[in-house]
XYZ file of C-alpha atoms in Angstrom:
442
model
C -15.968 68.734 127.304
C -19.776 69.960 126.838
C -20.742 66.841 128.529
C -19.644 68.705 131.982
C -22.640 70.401 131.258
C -25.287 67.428 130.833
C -27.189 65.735 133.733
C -24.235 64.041 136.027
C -26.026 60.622 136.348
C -26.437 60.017 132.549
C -22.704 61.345 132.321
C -21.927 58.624 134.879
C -23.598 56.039 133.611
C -21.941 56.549 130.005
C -18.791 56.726 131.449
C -19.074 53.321 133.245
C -20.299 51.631 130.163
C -16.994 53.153 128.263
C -15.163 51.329 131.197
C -16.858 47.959 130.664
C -17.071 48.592 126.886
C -12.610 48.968 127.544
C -12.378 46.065 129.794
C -14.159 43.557 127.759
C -11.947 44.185 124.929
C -9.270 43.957 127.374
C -10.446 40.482 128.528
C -11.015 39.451 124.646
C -7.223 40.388 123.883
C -5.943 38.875 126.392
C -6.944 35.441 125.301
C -6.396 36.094 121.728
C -3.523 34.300 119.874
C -0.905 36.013 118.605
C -1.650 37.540 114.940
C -5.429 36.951 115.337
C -7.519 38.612 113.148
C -8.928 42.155 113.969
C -12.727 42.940 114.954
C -14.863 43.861 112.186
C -15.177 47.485 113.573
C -11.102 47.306 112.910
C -9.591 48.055 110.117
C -6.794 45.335 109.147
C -3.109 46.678 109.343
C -1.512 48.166 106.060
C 2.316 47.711 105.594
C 4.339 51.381 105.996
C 7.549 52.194 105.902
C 9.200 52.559 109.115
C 11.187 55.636 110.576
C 15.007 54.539 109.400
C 15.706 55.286 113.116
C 14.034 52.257 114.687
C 16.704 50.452 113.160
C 16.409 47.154 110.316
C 13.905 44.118 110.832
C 11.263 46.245 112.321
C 7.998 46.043 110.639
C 5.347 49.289 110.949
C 1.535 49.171 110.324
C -1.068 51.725 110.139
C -4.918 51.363 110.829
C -7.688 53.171 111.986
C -9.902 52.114 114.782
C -13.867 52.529 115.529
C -13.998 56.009 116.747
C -11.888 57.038 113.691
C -8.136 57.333 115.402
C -5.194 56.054 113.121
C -3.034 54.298 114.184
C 1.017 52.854 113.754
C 1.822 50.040 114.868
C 5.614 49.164 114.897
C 6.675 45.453 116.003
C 10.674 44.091 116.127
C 11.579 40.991 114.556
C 13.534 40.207 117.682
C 9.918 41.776 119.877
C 10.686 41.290 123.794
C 6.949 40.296 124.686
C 6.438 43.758 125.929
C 4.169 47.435 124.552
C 4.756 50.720 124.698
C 1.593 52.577 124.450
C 1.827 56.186 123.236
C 0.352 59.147 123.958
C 1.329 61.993 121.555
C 1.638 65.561 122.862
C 0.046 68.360 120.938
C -2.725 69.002 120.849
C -2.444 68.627 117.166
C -4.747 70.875 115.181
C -4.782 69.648 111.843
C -6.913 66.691 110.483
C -5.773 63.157 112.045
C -3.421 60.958 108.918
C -2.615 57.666 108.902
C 0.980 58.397 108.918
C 1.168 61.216 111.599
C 2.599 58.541 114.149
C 5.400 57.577 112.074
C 7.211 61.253 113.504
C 6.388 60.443 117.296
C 7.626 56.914 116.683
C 10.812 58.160 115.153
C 11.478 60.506 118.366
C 11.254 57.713 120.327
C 12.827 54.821 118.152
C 15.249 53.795 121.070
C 12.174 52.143 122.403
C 11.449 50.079 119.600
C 15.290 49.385 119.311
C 15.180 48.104 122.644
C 12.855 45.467 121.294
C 9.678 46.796 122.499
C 6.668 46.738 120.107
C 5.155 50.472 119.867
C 1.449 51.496 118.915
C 0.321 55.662 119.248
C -2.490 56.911 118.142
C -3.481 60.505 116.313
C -6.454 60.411 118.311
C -9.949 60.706 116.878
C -10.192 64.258 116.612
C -7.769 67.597 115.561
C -7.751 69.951 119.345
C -8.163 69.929 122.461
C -9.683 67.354 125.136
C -7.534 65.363 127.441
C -10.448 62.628 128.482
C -11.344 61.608 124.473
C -7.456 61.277 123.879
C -7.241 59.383 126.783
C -10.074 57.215 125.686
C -8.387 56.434 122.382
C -4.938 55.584 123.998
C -6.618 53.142 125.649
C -8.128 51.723 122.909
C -4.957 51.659 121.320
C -3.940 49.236 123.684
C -7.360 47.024 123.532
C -6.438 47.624 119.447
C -2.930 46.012 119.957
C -3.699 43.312 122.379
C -6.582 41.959 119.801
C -4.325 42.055 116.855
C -1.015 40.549 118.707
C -2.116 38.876 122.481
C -1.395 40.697 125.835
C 2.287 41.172 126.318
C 4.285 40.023 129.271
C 4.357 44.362 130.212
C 2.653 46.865 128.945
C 3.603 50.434 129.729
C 1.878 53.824 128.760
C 3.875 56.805 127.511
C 2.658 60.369 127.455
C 4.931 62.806 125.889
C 4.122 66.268 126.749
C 0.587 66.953 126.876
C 0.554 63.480 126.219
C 1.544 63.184 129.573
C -1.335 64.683 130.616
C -3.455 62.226 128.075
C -1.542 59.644 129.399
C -1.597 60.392 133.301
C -5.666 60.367 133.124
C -6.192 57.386 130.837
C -4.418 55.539 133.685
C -6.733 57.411 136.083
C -9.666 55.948 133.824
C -8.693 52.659 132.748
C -6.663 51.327 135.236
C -8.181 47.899 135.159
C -9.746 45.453 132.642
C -12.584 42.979 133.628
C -10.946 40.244 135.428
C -9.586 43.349 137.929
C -5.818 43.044 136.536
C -3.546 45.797 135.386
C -4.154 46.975 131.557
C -0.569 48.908 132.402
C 2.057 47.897 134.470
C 3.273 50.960 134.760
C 3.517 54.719 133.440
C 6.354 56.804 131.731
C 5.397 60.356 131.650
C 8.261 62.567 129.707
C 8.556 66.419 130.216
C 4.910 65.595 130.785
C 1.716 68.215 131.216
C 1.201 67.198 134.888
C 0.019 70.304 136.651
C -3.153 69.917 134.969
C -5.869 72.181 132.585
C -6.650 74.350 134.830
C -2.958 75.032 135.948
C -1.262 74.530 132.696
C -2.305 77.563 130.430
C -2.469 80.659 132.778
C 0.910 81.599 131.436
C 0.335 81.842 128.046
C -2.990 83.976 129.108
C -0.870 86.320 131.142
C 1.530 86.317 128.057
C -1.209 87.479 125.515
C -2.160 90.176 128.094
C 1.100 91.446 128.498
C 2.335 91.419 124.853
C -1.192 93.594 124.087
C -0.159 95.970 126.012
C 3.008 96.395 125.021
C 2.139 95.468 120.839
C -1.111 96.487 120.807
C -1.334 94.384 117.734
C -3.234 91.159 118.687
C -5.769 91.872 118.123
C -4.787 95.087 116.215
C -6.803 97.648 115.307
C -8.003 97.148 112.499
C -9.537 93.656 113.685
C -12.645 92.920 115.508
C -12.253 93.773 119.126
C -12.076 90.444 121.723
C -10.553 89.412 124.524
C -7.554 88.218 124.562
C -8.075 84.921 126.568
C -10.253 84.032 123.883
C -6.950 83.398 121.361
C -8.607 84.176 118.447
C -12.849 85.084 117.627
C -14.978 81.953 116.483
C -14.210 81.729 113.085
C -11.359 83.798 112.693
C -8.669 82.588 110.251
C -5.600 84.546 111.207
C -2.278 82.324 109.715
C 0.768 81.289 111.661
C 2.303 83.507 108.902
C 0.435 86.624 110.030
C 0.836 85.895 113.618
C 4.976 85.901 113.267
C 4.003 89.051 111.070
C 2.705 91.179 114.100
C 5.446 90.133 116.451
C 7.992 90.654 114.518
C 6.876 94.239 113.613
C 6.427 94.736 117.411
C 9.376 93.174 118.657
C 11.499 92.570 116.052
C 12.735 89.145 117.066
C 14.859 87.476 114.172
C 15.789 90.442 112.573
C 19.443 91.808 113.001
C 20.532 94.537 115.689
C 20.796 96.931 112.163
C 17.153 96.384 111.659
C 15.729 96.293 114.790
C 14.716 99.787 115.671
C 15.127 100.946 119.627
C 11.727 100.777 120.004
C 11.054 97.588 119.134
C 14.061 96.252 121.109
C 12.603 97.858 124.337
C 9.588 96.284 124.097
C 10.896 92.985 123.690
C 13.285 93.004 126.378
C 10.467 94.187 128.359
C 7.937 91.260 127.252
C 10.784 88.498 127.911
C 11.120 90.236 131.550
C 7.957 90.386 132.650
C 6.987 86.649 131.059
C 9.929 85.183 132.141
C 10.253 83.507 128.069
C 13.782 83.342 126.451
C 13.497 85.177 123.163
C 13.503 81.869 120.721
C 10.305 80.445 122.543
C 8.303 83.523 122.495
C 6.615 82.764 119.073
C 5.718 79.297 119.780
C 3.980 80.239 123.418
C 2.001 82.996 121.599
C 1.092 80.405 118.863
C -0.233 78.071 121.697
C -1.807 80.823 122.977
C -3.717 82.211 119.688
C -4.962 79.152 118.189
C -5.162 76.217 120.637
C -6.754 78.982 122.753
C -9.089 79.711 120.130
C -9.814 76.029 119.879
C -9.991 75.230 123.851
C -12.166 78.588 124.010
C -14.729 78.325 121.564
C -15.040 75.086 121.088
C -14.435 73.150 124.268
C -15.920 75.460 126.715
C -18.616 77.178 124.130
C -17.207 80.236 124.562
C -16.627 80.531 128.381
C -12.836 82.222 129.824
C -11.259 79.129 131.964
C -8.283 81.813 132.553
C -8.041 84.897 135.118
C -5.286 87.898 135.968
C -7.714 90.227 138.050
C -5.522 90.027 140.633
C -1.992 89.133 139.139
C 0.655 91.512 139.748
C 3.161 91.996 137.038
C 6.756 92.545 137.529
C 9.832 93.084 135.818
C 9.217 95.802 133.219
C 10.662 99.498 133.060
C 7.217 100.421 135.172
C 5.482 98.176 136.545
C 2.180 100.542 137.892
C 1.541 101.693 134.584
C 1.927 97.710 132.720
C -0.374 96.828 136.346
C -2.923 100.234 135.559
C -3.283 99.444 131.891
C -3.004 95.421 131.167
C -6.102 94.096 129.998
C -7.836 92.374 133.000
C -10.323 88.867 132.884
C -12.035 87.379 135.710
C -12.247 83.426 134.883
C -16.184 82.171 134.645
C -16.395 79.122 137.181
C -18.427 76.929 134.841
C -15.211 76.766 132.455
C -12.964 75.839 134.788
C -15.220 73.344 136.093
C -15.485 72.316 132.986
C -11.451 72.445 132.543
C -10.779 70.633 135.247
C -13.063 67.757 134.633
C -11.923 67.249 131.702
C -7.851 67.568 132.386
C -7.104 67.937 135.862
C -5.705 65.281 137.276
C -6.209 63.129 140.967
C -3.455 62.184 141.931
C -4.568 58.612 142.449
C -2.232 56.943 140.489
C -3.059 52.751 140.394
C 0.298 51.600 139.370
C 4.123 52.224 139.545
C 4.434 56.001 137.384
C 7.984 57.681 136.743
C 8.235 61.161 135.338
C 11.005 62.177 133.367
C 11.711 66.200 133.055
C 14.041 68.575 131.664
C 15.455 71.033 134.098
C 15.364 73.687 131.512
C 12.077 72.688 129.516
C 11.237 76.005 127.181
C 7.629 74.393 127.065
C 6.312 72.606 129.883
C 8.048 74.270 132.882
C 9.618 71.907 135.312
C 7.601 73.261 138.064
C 4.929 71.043 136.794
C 6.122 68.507 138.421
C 6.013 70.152 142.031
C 2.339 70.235 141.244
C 2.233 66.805 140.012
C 3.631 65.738 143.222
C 1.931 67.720 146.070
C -1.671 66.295 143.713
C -0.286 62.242 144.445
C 1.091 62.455 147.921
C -2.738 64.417 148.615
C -3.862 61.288 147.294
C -2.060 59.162 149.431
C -0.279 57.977 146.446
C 3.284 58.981 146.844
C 4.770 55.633 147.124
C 3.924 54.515 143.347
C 5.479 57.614 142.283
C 8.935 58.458 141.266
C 10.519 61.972 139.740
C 13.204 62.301 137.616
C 15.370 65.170 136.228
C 18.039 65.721 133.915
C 19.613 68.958 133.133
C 19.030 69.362 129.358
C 17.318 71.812 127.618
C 14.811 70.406 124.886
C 10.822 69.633 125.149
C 9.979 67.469 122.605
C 13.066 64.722 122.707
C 15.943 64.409 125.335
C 18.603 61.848 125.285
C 17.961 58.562 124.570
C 20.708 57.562 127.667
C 17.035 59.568 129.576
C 15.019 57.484 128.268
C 16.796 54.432 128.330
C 18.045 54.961 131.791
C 14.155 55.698 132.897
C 12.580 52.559 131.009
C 14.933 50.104 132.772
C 14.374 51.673 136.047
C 10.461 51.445 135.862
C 10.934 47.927 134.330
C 12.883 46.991 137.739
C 10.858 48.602 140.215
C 7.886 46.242 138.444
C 9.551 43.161 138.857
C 10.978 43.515 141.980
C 8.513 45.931 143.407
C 11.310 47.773 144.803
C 10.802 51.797 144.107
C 13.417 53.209 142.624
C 16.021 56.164 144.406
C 15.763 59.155 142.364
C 18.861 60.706 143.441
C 20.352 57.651 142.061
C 19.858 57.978 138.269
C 23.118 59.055 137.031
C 24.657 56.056 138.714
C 22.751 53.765 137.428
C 22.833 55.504 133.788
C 26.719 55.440 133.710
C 26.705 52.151 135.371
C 24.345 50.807 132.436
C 27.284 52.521 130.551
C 24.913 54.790 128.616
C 25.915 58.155 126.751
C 25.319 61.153 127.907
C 24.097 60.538 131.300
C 22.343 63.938 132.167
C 20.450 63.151 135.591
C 20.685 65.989 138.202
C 19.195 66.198 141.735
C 16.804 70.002 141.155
């Protein structure tokens, strides 16, 4: 993301060689037999266990690629000619391993018991940055398509923020060389669609309003900072210590005996004004400590991509004193220039894309996808995309009747190039006789 702030032609210029550099490999794989042997800059595929859940004669691979991304690899015996490529949601802070894809491919082994072959990638780097993880999904797909030949369809998945990932690598590597398709279409699930610069301004408003109510985060005793910051440069604050401080403030997870009054009023008030249910309220403030810290200090060297000067907050026992006394933050424009470059999205989606949400997503509020939408049909793009929703209540995995239902559905609006009904869905999952059939009309 500091690239936003080199000289624009270089930037260009780099960026259309990474295209070329994409779509020769593209080209190469495409005429490649099936188990040809990798590039040099490729390491060859090592045997791994596979999740239990893709069911028996399915074989699983790791490797690493050039830029230093693992990945797994998982191929049926009985393979149906076509790929799932994977984006992983995240973003993961810890050190990429060569067997961290093994747990996305487990949550969504249905594909790869459908007979699709499966590669995902850990991407190069621990953090944030939605254009380098899009870069290495796509190379992903160059990866597989050298190792195994182009398949008869090749789809792109983006799970969450992968979604996001996902949604701009199709943005940026639509096409390969000879001007064809490197996806034939896109699955986004409960998918980060509204964008950087849209996404995050919750959690920002949530670590301003739990300071003023807590007062601990930063507490007293620790260097003073903003809050949009999520944690100083260099700070090492634990999960641990984090769940510490809001327990002690809130006392989530402890019984009604020993929670005091206190601590149950400002809790209730927290939840109100936020809009959080109690169980997600540690995992949004987690997000909001230490992948801000990372987004903050390392992506955007320090600059605020995030503002409340003039939100108004509502829904606590009084609202002009929360409004008088929140800490405020104007957002600098460079950082959200910078934000948006590097995760907002066009809208100008090249090929057939269905989104598939949870009504009742704790994580990644439906009412991304409003956003999602009004950003394509600005684009003029409205007729390659369909939205889908179901009425369950989980972020990282929903039914696998969702995703079953959704994958078929994209497959035939390919084929036939006949878009899909969304109201439709829970027909055509019950009709595929498929268990439970969830689909709603929001």
């Amino acid at each position: 993301m500091s690239g936003a702030r080199s000289d624009p032609t270089l930037l260009k210029g780099v960026r259309a060689a990474l295209r070329g550099l994409g779509a020769a490999l593209a080209v190469l794989a495409a005429s490649a037999p099936v188990g040809a042997s990798p590039s040099p800059s490729v390491d060859a595929p090592t045997p791994v266990d596979c999740p239990r859940s893709v069911g028996r004669e399915v074989r699983c691979f790791t490797l690493k690629d050039e830029a230093g991304a693992w990945l797994v690899i998982a191929l049926p015996a009985t393979w149906n000619g076509r790929l799932i490529v994977h984006a992983h949601g995240g973003p993961r802070t810890g050190e990429p391993a060569a067997e961290d894809g093994l747990e996305d491919l487990d949550r969504f082994a249905v594909m790869v018991r459908r007979g699709y072959a499966w590669i995902g990638s850990t991407y190069r780097r621990p953090g944030y940055g939605v254009r380098s993880a899009a870069e290495d999904v796509d190379r992903s797909r160059a990866v597989f398509w050298r190792l195994h030949g182009r398949p008869t369809l090749t789809l792109l998945h983006g799970q969450s923020w992968g979604g996001n990932v996902a949604a701009k690598a199709a943005e940026l590597y639509p096409r390969g060389e000879d001007g064809t398709l490197n996806y034939d279409g896109v699955l986004l699930t409960n998918g980060v669609v509204n964008g950087g610069t849209r996404a995050y301004q919750f959690r920002a408003d949530l670590r301003a309003v739990y300071q003023y109510f807590c007062g601990n985060h930063p507490a007293a005793s620790d260097p003073r900072y903003p809050v949009w910051q999520g944690l100083p440069a260099g700070a090492t604050m634990t999960r641990a210590e984090l769940r510490r401080r809001v327990v002690a403030c809130t006392g989530i997870g402890l019984s009604a005996r020993d929670r005091t009054a206190a601590q149950t009023q400002r809790k209730r008030q927290i939840l109100a004004v936020t809009g959080l249910q109690e169980d997600e309220l540690i995992a949004h403030l987690t997000w909001a400590t230490f992948l801000f810290q990372d987004l903050v200090q390392v992506r955007l060297g320090g600059r605020n991509p995030f503002d409340n000067s003039t939100r108004v907050y509502a829904g606590s026992d009084d609202d002009a004193a929360l409004n008088a006394g929140v800490e405020r933050f104007t957002a600098d424009p460079e950082a959200v220039a910078m934000l948006a470059h590097d995760a907002d999205l066009t809208g100008a989606i090249p090929m057939p894309t269905l989104t598939l949400h949870a009504l009742h997503d704790p994580t990644v509020f439906h009412s991304a996808e409003a956003v999602y939408a009004e950003t394509v049909r600005a684009a003029g793009r409205s007729d390659l995309l369909v939205q889908v929703t179901t009425d369950e209540d989980q972020h990282s995995q929903l039914e696998d009747a969702s995703y079953l239902t959704a994958l078929i559905a994209l497959e035939g609006w390919i084929e036939t190039g006949e878009r899909p009904d969304a109201d439709g869905f829970q027909q055509r999952c019950e009709a595929l006789g498929l268990k439970p059939c969830r689909f709603v009309v929001p």
